[in-house]
Coordinates of C-alpha atoms and ligand atoms in Angstrom, one line a residue:
M1 CA -15.6 61.1 -83.3
T2 CA -14.6 64.7 -82.5
S3 CA -13.7 67.1 -85.3
L4 CA -12.2 70.6 -85.6
Y5 CA -12.4 72.6 -88.8
I6 CA -9.9 75.4 -89.3
K7 CA -11.1 77.6 -92.1
N8 CA -9.9 80.7 -94.0
G9 CA -6.3 80.4 -92.8
Q10 CA -3.1 80.8 -94.8
D11 CA 0.2 78.8 -94.9
I12 CA 3.6 80.4 -94.3
S13 CA 3.9 81.3 -97.9
G14 CA 0.6 83.2 -97.7
F15 CA -1.5 80.7 -99.7
P16 CA -5.0 79.8 -98.5
L17 CA -5.1 76.9 -96.1
E18 CA -7.8 74.9 -94.4
I19 CA -7.5 71.9 -92.2
L20 CA -10.0 69.3 -90.9
I21 CA -8.9 67.4 -87.8
E22 CA -10.7 64.2 -86.8
D23 CA -9.9 62.0 -83.8
Q24 CA -6.6 63.9 -83.1
K25 CA -5.2 63.5 -86.6
I26 CA -5.1 65.7 -89.6
A27 CA -8.0 64.3 -91.8
Q28 CA -8.1 66.8 -94.7
I29 CA -5.9 69.6 -95.8
G30 CA -6.3 72.0 -98.8
P31 CA -6.8 75.6 -99.9
K32 CA -10.6 75.3 -99.4
L33 CA -12.3 72.3 -97.9
D34 CA -15.9 71.3 -98.3
V35 CA -16.8 70.7 -94.7
I36 CA -20.5 70.7 -93.8
A37 CA -20.4 70.3 -90.1
A38 CA -17.7 70.0 -87.5
D39 CA -17.8 69.9 -83.7
E40 CA -15.7 73.0 -83.5
E41 CA -14.8 75.6 -86.0
I42 CA -12.0 78.2 -86.0
D43 CA -12.5 80.9 -88.6
L44 CA -9.3 82.8 -89.3
H45 CA -10.8 85.4 -91.6
N46 CA -7.9 85.1 -94.1
D47 CA -5.4 86.9 -91.9
S48 CA -3.8 84.3 -89.6
Y49 CA -1.1 81.8 -90.4
V50 CA -1.3 78.1 -89.7
S51 CA 1.9 76.0 -89.3
A52 CA 2.8 72.7 -87.9
G53 CA 3.1 73.0 -84.1
W54 CA 6.2 74.8 -83.0
I55 CA 8.9 72.7 -81.5
D56 CA 11.4 74.3 -79.1
D57 CA 14.4 72.0 -78.9
H58 CA 16.2 73.7 -76.0
V59 CA 14.2 74.5 -72.8
H60 CA 14.6 73.9 -69.1
C61 CA 11.4 72.7 -67.5
Y62 CA 12.0 70.3 -64.6
E63 CA 10.2 72.2 -61.9
K64 CA 12.1 70.6 -59.0
L65 CA 15.4 72.2 -59.8
S66 CA 16.5 75.4 -58.2
L67 CA 18.7 76.9 -60.9
Y68 CA 17.1 76.6 -64.3
Y69 CA 13.5 75.4 -64.2
D70 CA 10.0 76.2 -65.4
D71 CA 6.6 74.7 -66.0
P72 CA 6.5 73.0 -69.4
D73 CA 3.1 74.5 -70.2
K74 CA 4.3 78.0 -69.4
V75 CA 7.1 77.7 -72.0
G76 CA 4.9 75.4 -74.2
Y77 CA 1.3 75.6 -75.3
L78 CA 0.6 79.0 -73.6
T79 CA 3.2 80.5 -76.0
G80 CA 2.3 78.6 -79.2
V81 CA 4.9 75.9 -78.6
T82 CA 3.2 72.5 -78.8
T83 CA 6.4 70.4 -78.2
V84 CA 9.4 71.1 -76.0
I85 CA 12.6 69.2 -75.6
D86 CA 14.2 69.8 -72.3
A87 CA 18.0 70.1 -72.8
G88 CA 19.7 68.1 -70.1
S89 CA 18.1 69.5 -67.0
T90 CA 18.0 65.9 -65.7
G91 CA 20.3 63.0 -65.8
A92 CA 20.0 59.3 -64.9
D93 CA 19.2 60.1 -61.2
N94 CA 16.2 62.3 -61.8
I95 CA 14.9 61.9 -65.4
E96 CA 12.4 59.2 -64.3
D97 CA 10.7 61.7 -61.9
F98 CA 10.8 64.4 -64.7
Y99 CA 9.1 61.9 -67.0
Q100 CA 6.3 61.2 -64.5
I101 CA 5.6 64.9 -63.8
T102 CA 5.4 65.8 -67.5
R103 CA 2.8 63.2 -68.3
Q104 CA 0.2 65.6 -66.6
K105 CA 1.1 68.4 -69.0
K106 CA -0.8 69.6 -72.0
T107 CA 2.4 70.4 -73.9
N108 CA 4.3 67.5 -75.5
V109 CA 7.5 67.1 -73.5
F110 CA 10.6 65.2 -74.5
A111 CA 14.1 65.2 -73.0
M112 CA 17.7 65.0 -73.7
I113 CA 19.5 63.2 -70.9
N114 CA 22.4 65.0 -69.3
I115 CA 25.6 62.9 -69.3
S116 CA 26.0 63.9 -65.7
K117 CA 23.7 61.7 -63.7
T118 CA 22.6 64.6 -61.4
G119 CA 21.5 66.8 -64.3
I120 CA 21.8 70.5 -63.6
L121 CA 21.4 70.3 -59.8
A122 CA 24.3 72.8 -59.7
Q123 CA 26.1 74.8 -62.4
N124 CA 29.2 72.5 -62.4
E125 CA 27.6 69.1 -63.1
L126 CA 30.7 68.0 -65.1
A127 CA 33.3 69.1 -62.5
D128 CA 33.3 65.6 -61.0
M129 CA 33.9 62.8 -63.5
S130 CA 32.4 60.2 -61.2
K131 CA 29.0 61.6 -62.1
V132 CA 29.5 60.7 -65.7
E133 CA 28.5 57.0 -65.9
Y134 CA 27.5 54.9 -68.8
V135 CA 25.4 52.1 -67.2
P136 CA 22.7 54.3 -65.6
L137 CA 22.5 56.4 -68.7
Q138 CA 21.8 53.4 -70.9
R139 CA 19.3 52.0 -68.4
M140 CA 17.2 55.2 -68.5
I141 CA 17.4 55.4 -72.3
N142 CA 16.2 51.7 -72.5
Q143 CA 13.4 52.4 -70.1
Y144 CA 12.1 55.6 -71.7
P145 CA 12.9 55.3 -75.4
E146 CA 9.9 57.4 -76.4
F147 CA 10.8 60.2 -74.0
I148 CA 14.6 60.5 -74.2
V149 CA 15.4 61.8 -77.7
G150 CA 19.0 62.9 -77.2
I151 CA 22.1 63.3 -75.0
K152 CA 23.2 66.7 -73.6
A153 CA 26.6 67.8 -72.5
R154 CA 27.3 71.3 -71.3
I155 CA 30.9 72.0 -72.3
S156 CA 32.0 75.3 -70.9
K157 CA 34.3 76.5 -68.1
S158 CA 31.7 77.0 -65.4
V159 CA 30.3 73.5 -66.0
V160 CA 33.4 71.3 -66.6
V161 CA 35.7 73.4 -64.2
D162 CA 39.1 71.6 -64.5
N163 CA 38.0 68.8 -66.8
G164 CA 38.4 70.5 -70.1
I165 CA 37.4 68.3 -73.1
K166 CA 37.3 65.1 -71.0
P167 CA 33.5 65.0 -70.4
L168 CA 32.8 65.6 -74.1
I169 CA 35.1 62.7 -75.1
K170 CA 33.0 60.5 -72.7
A171 CA 29.8 61.8 -74.1
K172 CA 31.0 60.8 -77.6
M173 CA 32.0 57.4 -76.4
F174 CA 28.7 56.8 -74.7
Q175 CA 26.8 57.9 -77.8
K176 CA 28.7 55.2 -79.8
L177 CA 28.1 52.5 -77.2
L178 CA 24.3 53.1 -77.0
T179 CA 22.3 50.4 -78.7
Q180 CA 20.2 53.1 -80.5
H181 CA 21.6 56.3 -82.1
L182 CA 20.7 59.5 -80.3
P183 CA 21.9 63.0 -81.3
L184 CA 24.4 64.7 -79.0
M185 CA 23.7 68.4 -78.2
V186 CA 26.6 70.4 -76.8
H187 CA 26.3 73.7 -75.1
V188 CA 29.2 76.0 -75.8
G189 CA 30.4 79.0 -73.9
T190 CA 33.5 80.2 -72.2
N191 CA 36.7 78.2 -72.7
P192 CA 38.4 75.9 -71.8
P193 CA 37.8 73.9 -73.8
T194 CA 38.0 75.9 -77.0
L195 CA 35.3 75.8 -79.6
S196 CA 37.8 74.3 -82.0
E197 CA 38.5 71.4 -79.7
I198 CA 34.8 70.8 -79.3
M199 CA 34.1 70.8 -83.0
D200 CA 36.9 68.4 -83.6
V201 CA 35.1 65.8 -81.5
L202 CA 31.6 66.4 -83.0
E203 CA 30.3 64.5 -86.0
K204 CA 27.4 64.9 -88.6
G205 CA 24.1 65.2 -86.8
D206 CA 25.5 66.4 -83.5
I207 CA 24.2 69.8 -82.4
I208 CA 26.0 72.9 -81.2
T209 CA 23.6 75.1 -79.2
H210 CA 24.3 78.8 -78.3
C211 CA 25.9 79.0 -81.8
F212 CA 25.6 82.8 -82.0
N213 CA 26.9 83.7 -78.5
G214 CA 29.0 86.8 -78.3
K215 CA 31.8 85.3 -76.1
D216 CA 35.5 85.3 -77.0
N217 CA 35.2 81.5 -77.5
G218 CA 32.4 82.0 -80.0
I219 CA 32.3 81.7 -83.8
L220 CA 34.0 85.0 -84.6
N221 CA 37.8 85.7 -84.5
S222 CA 39.4 88.9 -83.2
D223 CA 38.8 90.6 -86.6
G224 CA 35.1 89.9 -86.3
Q225 CA 35.1 87.3 -89.1
V226 CA 33.7 83.7 -88.8
K227 CA 36.6 81.4 -87.8
E228 CA 37.6 79.0 -90.6
F229 CA 37.1 75.8 -88.6
V230 CA 33.4 76.9 -87.9
K231 CA 32.7 76.8 -91.6
K232 CA 34.3 73.4 -91.8
A233 CA 32.2 72.1 -88.9
L234 CA 29.1 73.2 -90.8
S235 CA 30.1 71.5 -94.0
K236 CA 30.8 68.3 -92.1
G237 CA 27.2 68.3 -91.0
I238 CA 27.3 69.7 -87.4
I239 CA 24.0 71.4 -86.7
F240 CA 23.9 74.9 -85.4
D241 CA 21.1 75.7 -82.9
I242 CA 20.4 79.2 -81.7
G243 CA 19.7 78.4 -77.9
H244 CA 19.1 82.1 -77.2
G245 CA 19.2 82.1 -73.4
S246 CA 20.2 84.7 -71.0
E247 CA 23.8 84.9 -72.3
S248 CA 24.0 83.2 -75.6
F249 CA 22.4 85.3 -78.5
N250 CA 24.4 88.2 -79.8
V251 CA 22.7 90.0 -82.6
K252 CA 25.9 91.3 -84.1
T253 CA 27.4 87.8 -84.2
A254 CA 24.3 86.6 -85.9
Q255 CA 24.4 89.4 -88.4
Q256 CA 28.1 88.7 -89.2
A257 CA 27.4 85.0 -89.6
T258 CA 24.5 85.7 -91.9
T259 CA 26.7 88.0 -94.0
E260 CA 29.1 85.1 -94.4
N261 CA 26.4 82.6 -95.2
V262 CA 26.8 80.8 -91.9
F263 CA 23.3 79.9 -90.8
A264 CA 21.7 78.3 -87.8
Q265 CA 19.5 75.3 -88.8
S266 CA 17.3 75.3 -85.7
L267 CA 15.8 78.0 -83.5
S268 CA 15.4 77.4 -79.8
T269 CA 15.0 79.6 -76.7
D270 CA 16.9 78.0 -73.8
I271 CA 14.0 79.4 -71.8
Y272 CA 13.4 79.0 -68.1
H273 CA 11.4 81.0 -65.6
H274 CA 13.8 83.9 -65.2
N275 CA 14.6 84.7 -68.8
R276 CA 10.9 84.2 -69.7
E277 CA 9.7 86.7 -67.1
H278 CA 12.5 89.2 -67.3
G279 CA 13.9 88.7 -70.8
P280 CA 15.8 88.7 -73.0
V281 CA 14.1 85.5 -74.2
Y282 CA 10.4 86.1 -73.2
N283 CA 9.1 83.4 -75.5
M284 CA 9.5 81.7 -78.9
A285 CA 7.5 84.4 -80.7
T286 CA 10.1 87.0 -79.7
C287 CA 12.9 84.7 -80.9
I288 CA 11.1 84.4 -84.2
E289 CA 10.9 88.2 -84.4
K290 CA 14.7 88.4 -84.0
M291 CA 15.2 86.0 -86.9
L292 CA 12.9 88.0 -89.1
Y293 CA 14.8 91.1 -88.1
L294 CA 18.0 89.4 -89.4
G295 CA 16.3 89.3 -92.8
F296 CA 14.9 85.7 -92.9
D297 CA 11.3 85.2 -93.8
L298 CA 8.6 83.0 -92.4
K299 CA 9.3 80.3 -95.0
Q300 CA 12.9 80.1 -93.7
V301 CA 12.2 80.5 -89.9
I302 CA 9.2 78.3 -89.3
P303 CA 11.1 75.1 -90.6
M304 CA 13.7 76.0 -87.9
I305 CA 11.0 75.2 -85.2
T306 CA 9.1 72.5 -87.0
T307 CA 10.6 70.2 -89.7
V308 CA 14.3 70.7 -88.7
P309 CA 14.1 69.9 -85.0
A310 CA 11.6 67.0 -85.7
H311 CA 14.2 65.6 -88.1
N312 CA 17.2 66.1 -85.8
F313 CA 15.5 64.4 -82.9
N314 CA 13.5 61.8 -84.9
L315 CA 10.1 63.0 -83.8
D316 CA 7.1 62.1 -86.0
K317 CA 6.0 65.7 -86.0
G318 CA 6.7 69.0 -87.7
E319 CA 4.7 68.5 -90.9
L320 CA 1.2 69.3 -92.0
L321 CA 0.2 66.1 -93.6
V322 CA -2.9 64.0 -93.7
G323 CA -2.7 61.2 -91.0
K324 CA -0.2 63.1 -88.8
D325 CA -0.9 64.0 -85.2
A326 CA -2.9 67.3 -85.2
D327 CA -0.3 69.6 -83.6
L328 CA -0.6 73.1 -85.0
T329 CA 0.2 76.6 -84.2
I330 CA -1.9 79.5 -85.4
F331 CA -0.4 82.9 -85.3
N332 CA -0.6 86.5 -86.5
V333 CA 2.1 88.6 -88.0
K334 CA 1.6 92.3 -87.4
N335 CA 3.3 95.4 -88.8
E336 CA 4.0 97.2 -85.6
P337 CA 7.2 98.6 -84.0
K338 CA 8.7 96.7 -81.1
D339 CA 11.9 97.0 -79.2
L340 CA 14.0 93.9 -78.9
V341 CA 17.2 93.2 -76.9
D342 CA 19.8 90.4 -77.3
S343 CA 21.6 88.6 -74.5
D344 CA 24.4 91.2 -74.3
G345 CA 22.1 94.2 -74.0
N346 CA 22.2 95.3 -77.6
K347 CA 18.9 97.0 -78.4
F348 CA 17.3 97.0 -81.8
Q349 CA 13.8 97.7 -83.2
T350 CA 11.7 95.6 -85.4
N351 CA 8.5 96.4 -87.3
T352 CA 7.3 92.8 -87.4
V353 CA 5.5 91.4 -84.4
V354 CA 4.6 87.7 -84.1
E355 CA 1.6 86.7 -82.0
P356 CA 0.5 83.1 -81.5
I357 CA -3.3 82.9 -81.0
Y358 CA -3.9 79.1 -80.8
S359 CA -2.0 76.0 -79.9
I360 CA -3.6 72.8 -81.1
I361 CA -2.2 69.6 -79.6
G362 CA -3.5 66.2 -80.7
G363 CA -6.6 68.0 -82.1
Q364 CA -7.4 69.8 -78.8
S365 CA -7.4 73.6 -79.3
Y366 CA -6.2 76.1 -76.8
A367 CA -6.8 79.8 -77.3
I368 CA -3.8 81.8 -76.2
G369 CA -4.8 84.8 -74.0
E370 CA -3.6 88.3 -74.7
N371 CA -1.0 88.2 -72.0
N372 CA 0.1 84.6 -72.2
G373 CA 2.0 84.7 -75.4
S374 CA 3.8 87.9 -75.3
I375 CA 5.7 90.2 -72.9
Ligands
ZN1 ZN1 20.3 75.4 -71.6

């Protein structure tokens, strides 16, 4: 039996927290444990935080693509993210290959299957409706029920070209036909179709990603106020996901939404090699810093990358409880100035820097090097 004792840590409310991991599971948890000997000890000296392992529910990590791709470990455990959900990089034609490759990775990898069977081989995967087929989709979901945790449809002008709302109607139909319920994540951007048409089709539990983009077809009207139908969509139970990305997080949109009590429920990066290396995404820690800048605290932000995505995608993760898989993230929060930038080039400065120092996945600890987890 291997054991790991994490001592002198604190939870996201700042209360003392210690955890004993045995055989890949959380064995004990409390403010102060009485552990005599463990195979490995991590002493946090009362200044680091311990949370459930971070979950990023919108990444692109199928390495064989040429447009949006990355190594799951480079966007995963090396940055404090213990679980990634790839958001539709692959469809029925290539998701099997993606599954096989990711079994070698240290990071937990799950996938949403693209309703286009090619996945994102090219930007316009929904321009040709013959690629949107039910039978191969259902076959893959039946074959990999533990891996495929959702359906993805990218519904913006450059993806659907002349097809408007049609691919989304199909996605909704497929979701209802499936023998098991899976959440539908919809990427929104430039119209057509309009955001209002999209929200009309979506139902409780479906997810809008890129919710705070700064585009004309975004959540704000020409007076800079949140559109009425957006508030209705939220009250009907549609989930708002950040999906930062290269083009999809505008800090002013996010500030206005916050002022009007329109909140995102989950925080994701939409990371791939380019926006990881060159920004504006960089990593999950930088996205957390942006949420803290907006005025949220750790108690509000950490659930957006733990309990909430776990619940939305039915993952048995996201909570620090005895008996659960020992997936944890250990991080520091420092009072230091740092320049941040959103997807539209708006610059702002924070005084709170988040630095992951350990990823623990299934009880295995990985120290995060100085240069791995930050810019
Ligand atoms: Zn994406």
